[in-house]
XYZ file of C-alpha atoms in Angstrom:
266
model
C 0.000 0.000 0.000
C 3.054 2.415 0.423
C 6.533 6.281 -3.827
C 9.066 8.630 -5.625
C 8.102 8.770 -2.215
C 7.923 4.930 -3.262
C 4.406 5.442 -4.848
C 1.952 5.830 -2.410
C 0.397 8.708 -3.640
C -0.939 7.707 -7.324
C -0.164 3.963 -6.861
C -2.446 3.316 -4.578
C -5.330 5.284 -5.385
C -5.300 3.418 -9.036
C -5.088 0.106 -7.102
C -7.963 1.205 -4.712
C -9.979 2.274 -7.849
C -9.106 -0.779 -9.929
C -9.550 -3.075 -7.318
C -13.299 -2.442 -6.853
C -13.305 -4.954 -9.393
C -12.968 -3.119 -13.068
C -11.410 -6.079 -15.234
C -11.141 -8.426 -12.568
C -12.980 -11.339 -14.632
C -9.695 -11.880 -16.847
C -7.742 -12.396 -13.660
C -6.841 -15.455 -11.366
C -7.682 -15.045 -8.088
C -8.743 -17.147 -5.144
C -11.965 -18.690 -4.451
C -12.322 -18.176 -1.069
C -11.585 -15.344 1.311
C -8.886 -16.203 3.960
C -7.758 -12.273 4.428
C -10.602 -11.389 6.783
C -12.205 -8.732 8.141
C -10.321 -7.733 10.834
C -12.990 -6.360 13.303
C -11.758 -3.386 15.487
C -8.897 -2.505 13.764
C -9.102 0.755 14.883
C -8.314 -0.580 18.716
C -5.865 -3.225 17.786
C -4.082 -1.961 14.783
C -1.885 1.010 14.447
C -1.638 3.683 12.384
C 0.751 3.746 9.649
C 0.134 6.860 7.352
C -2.441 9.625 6.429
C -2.458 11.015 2.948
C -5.036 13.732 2.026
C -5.384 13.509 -1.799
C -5.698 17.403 -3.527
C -7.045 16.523 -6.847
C -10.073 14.826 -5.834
C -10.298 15.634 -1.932
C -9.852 11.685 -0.579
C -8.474 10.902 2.084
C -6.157 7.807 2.603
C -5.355 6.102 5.416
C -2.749 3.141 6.396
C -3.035 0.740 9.089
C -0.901 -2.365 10.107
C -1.456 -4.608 12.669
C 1.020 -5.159 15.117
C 2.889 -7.773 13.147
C 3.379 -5.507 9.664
C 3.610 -2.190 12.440
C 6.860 -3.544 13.320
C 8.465 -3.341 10.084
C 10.824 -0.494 10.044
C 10.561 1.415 6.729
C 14.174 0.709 5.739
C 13.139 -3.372 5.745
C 12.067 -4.762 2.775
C 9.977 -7.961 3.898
C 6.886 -8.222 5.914
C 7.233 -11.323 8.134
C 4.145 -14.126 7.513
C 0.791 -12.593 9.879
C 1.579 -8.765 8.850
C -1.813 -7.746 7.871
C -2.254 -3.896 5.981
C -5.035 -2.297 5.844
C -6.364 1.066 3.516
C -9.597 3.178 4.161
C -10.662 5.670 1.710
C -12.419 8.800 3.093
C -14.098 11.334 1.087
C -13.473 14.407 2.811
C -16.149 17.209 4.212
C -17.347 20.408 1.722
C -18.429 23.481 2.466
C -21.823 24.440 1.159
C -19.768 25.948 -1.810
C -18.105 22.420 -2.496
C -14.877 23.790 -1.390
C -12.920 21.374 0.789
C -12.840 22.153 4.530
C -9.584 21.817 6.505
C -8.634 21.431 10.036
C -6.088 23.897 12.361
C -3.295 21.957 10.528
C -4.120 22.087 6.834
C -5.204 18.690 6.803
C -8.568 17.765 5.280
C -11.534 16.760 7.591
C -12.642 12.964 7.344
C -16.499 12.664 6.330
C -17.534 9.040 4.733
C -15.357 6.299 4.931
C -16.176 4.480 1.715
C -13.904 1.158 1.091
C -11.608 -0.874 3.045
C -8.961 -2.742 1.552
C -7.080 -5.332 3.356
C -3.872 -7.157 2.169
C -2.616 -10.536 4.802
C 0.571 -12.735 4.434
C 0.468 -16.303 5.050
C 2.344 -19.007 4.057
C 1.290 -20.814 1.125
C -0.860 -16.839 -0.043
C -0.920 -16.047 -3.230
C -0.935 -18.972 -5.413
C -3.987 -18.911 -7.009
C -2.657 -15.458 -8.765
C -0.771 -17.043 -11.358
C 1.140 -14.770 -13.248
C -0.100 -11.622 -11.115
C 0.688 -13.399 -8.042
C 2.201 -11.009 -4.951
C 4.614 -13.555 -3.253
C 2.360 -14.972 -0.478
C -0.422 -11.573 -0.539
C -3.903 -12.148 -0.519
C -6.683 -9.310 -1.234
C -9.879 -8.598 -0.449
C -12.214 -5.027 -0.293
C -14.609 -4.572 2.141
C -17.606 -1.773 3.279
C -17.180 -0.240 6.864
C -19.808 -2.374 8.301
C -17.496 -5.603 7.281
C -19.276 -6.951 3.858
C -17.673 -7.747 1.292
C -17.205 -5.106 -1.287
C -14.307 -6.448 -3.895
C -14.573 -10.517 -3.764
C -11.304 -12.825 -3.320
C -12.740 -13.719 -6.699
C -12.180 -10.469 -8.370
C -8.954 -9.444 -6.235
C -6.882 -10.335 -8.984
C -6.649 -6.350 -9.846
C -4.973 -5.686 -6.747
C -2.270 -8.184 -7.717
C -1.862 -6.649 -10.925
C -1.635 -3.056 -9.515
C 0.727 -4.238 -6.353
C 2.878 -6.370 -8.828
C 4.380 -3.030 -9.827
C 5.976 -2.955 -6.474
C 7.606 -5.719 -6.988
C 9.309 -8.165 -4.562
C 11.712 -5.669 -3.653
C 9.429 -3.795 -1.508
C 7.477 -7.017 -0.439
C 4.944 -5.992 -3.184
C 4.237 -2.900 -1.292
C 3.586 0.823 -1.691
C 6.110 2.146 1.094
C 7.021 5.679 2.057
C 10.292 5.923 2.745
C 11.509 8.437 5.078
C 13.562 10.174 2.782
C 12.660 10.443 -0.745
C 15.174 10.775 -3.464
C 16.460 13.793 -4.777
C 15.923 13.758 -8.761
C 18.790 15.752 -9.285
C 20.379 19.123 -8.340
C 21.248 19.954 -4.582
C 20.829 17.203 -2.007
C 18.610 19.270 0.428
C 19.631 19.368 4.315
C 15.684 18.265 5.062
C 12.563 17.309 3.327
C 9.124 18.101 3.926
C 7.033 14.030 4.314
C 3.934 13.332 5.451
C 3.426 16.649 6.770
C 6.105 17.269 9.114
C 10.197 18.389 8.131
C 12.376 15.560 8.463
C 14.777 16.052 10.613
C 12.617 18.602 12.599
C 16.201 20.075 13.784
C 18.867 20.936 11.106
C 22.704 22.162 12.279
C 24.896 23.859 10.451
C 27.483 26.099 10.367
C 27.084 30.048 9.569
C 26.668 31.084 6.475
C 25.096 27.927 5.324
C 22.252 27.577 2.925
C 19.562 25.306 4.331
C 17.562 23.423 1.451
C 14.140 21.685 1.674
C 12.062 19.369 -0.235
C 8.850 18.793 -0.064
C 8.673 15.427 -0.731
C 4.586 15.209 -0.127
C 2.065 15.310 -2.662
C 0.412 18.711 -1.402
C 2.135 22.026 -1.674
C 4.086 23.463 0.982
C 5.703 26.945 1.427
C 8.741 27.339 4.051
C 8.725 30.744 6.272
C 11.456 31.834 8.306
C 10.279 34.091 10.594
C 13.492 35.459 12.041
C 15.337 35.943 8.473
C 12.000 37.614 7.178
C 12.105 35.374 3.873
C 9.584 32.586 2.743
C 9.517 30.631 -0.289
C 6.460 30.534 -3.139
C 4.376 27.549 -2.627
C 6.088 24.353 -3.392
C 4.931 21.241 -4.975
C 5.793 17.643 -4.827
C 10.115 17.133 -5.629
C 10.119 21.664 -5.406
C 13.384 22.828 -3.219
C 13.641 25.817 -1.383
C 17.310 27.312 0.647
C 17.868 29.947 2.651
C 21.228 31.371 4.007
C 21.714 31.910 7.943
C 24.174 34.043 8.395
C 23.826 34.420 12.141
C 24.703 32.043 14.764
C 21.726 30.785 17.207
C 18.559 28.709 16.430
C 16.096 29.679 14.012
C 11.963 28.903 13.356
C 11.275 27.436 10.240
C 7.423 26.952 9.587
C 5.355 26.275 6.623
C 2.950 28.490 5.943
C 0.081 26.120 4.629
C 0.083 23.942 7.514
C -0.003 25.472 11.050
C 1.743 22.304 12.571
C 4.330 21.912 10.944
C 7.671 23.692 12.678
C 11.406 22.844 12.706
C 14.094 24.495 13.450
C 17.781 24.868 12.035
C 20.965 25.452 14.896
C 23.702 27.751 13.183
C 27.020 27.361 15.151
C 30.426 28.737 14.156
């Protein structure tokens, strides 16, 4: 489920759109559902990731349970029992249709439409064929724990995850960091809402570069220097020089909650 900032953003929307079962009758797939519903997730299963989606207003969210939680983002296998889980939201409208946000920037949840669900077990995953996702199984569900998108037709998911490949344990995965395509290797990037490292040290006369490495557009603001960039969008950079010693606020301007700060020293 997890691109440059390893795909998550328009890989798994397409899988979450395919997978309601568009094509799915030219696909192998199992016969039987052995993923389950897993019933109180919300209790029992952490939170993995929140993307807010700006072209259409969704919002996605990423849960493991405590088996796939586990899995640091640098691994590159999910051991057998990790289940992952992804709910699409629509998100709330004012009476204008214009999206509503929260004190942070972040869209508001309103309907929670689909659930998809992804479990590893030994032996998963045969009855793929060709599209098979190692040892993945699939299946979509409504809130109230139906079944929306049958192990029958789950054979899209396969053929959207299989672009993952078993590198990433067929797996949309943020990474931490995303990778520069080209030009100055910034000093922090901007993921998932929140600057990464939130606390940057250099020495005077340094310029500081950020990336915003998240889907929606963010715009840095240094308070102290009295500069902030234009709005950025996804792989945009930004630097400013400090030529002052001390430690310095560094907000973005979009979203209220995200701060930082960068330590100049001689």
């Amino acid at each position: 489920m997890f691109s440059r900032r390893d795909m998550v953003a328009a890989k798994v929307i397409s899988c979450a759109l395919t997978c309601v079962g568009l094509l799915s009758a030219q696909i192998p797939a199992p016969q039987t559902d052995r993923v389950g519903f897993p019933a109180g997730y919300t209790t029992t299963f952490k939170k993995l990731l929140t993307v807010d989606r700006p072209d259409n207003g969704q919002i996605r969210v990423v849960w493991g349970n405590s088996i796939a939680a586990a899995v640091p983002w640098w691994e590159t296998n999910y051991p057998y029992g990790s289940v992952l889980l992804f709910e699409a939201w629509t998100s709330k409208r004012d009476a204008a249709g214009n999206k509503l946000l929260d004190a942070n920037g972040r869209y508001i949840p309103d309907v929670l439409g689909t659930i998809f669900v992804k479990r590893k077990e030994p032996g998963y995953g045969g009855a793929y064929a060709t599209t098979r996702n190692g040892e993945w199984e699939y299946v979509a569900y409504r809130p109230d724990g139906s079944v929306q998108t049958s192990p029958q037709n789950s054979g899209t998911c396969t053929s959207c995850h299989i672009q993952a490949g078993p590198r990433t344990d067929w797996t949309f995965r943020r990474q931490q960091f995303g990778t520069p395509g080209g030009g100055t290797s910034p000093n922090a990037v901007m993921s998932q809402y929140a600057f990464i490292p939130d606390n940057v040290t250099v020495k005077v006369g340094t310029t500081v570069v950020w990336r915003n490495e998240d889907e929606v557009e963010h715009q840095i603001w240094v308070p102290d220097l009295y500069v902030n960039s234009d709005a950025m969008s996804d792989g945009g950079t930004y630097g400013a020089k400090f030529d002052k010693v001390g430690e310095f606020t560094v907000r973005c301007l979009l979203h209220s909650g995200m701060v930082a700060k960068v330590t100049v020293v001689k």
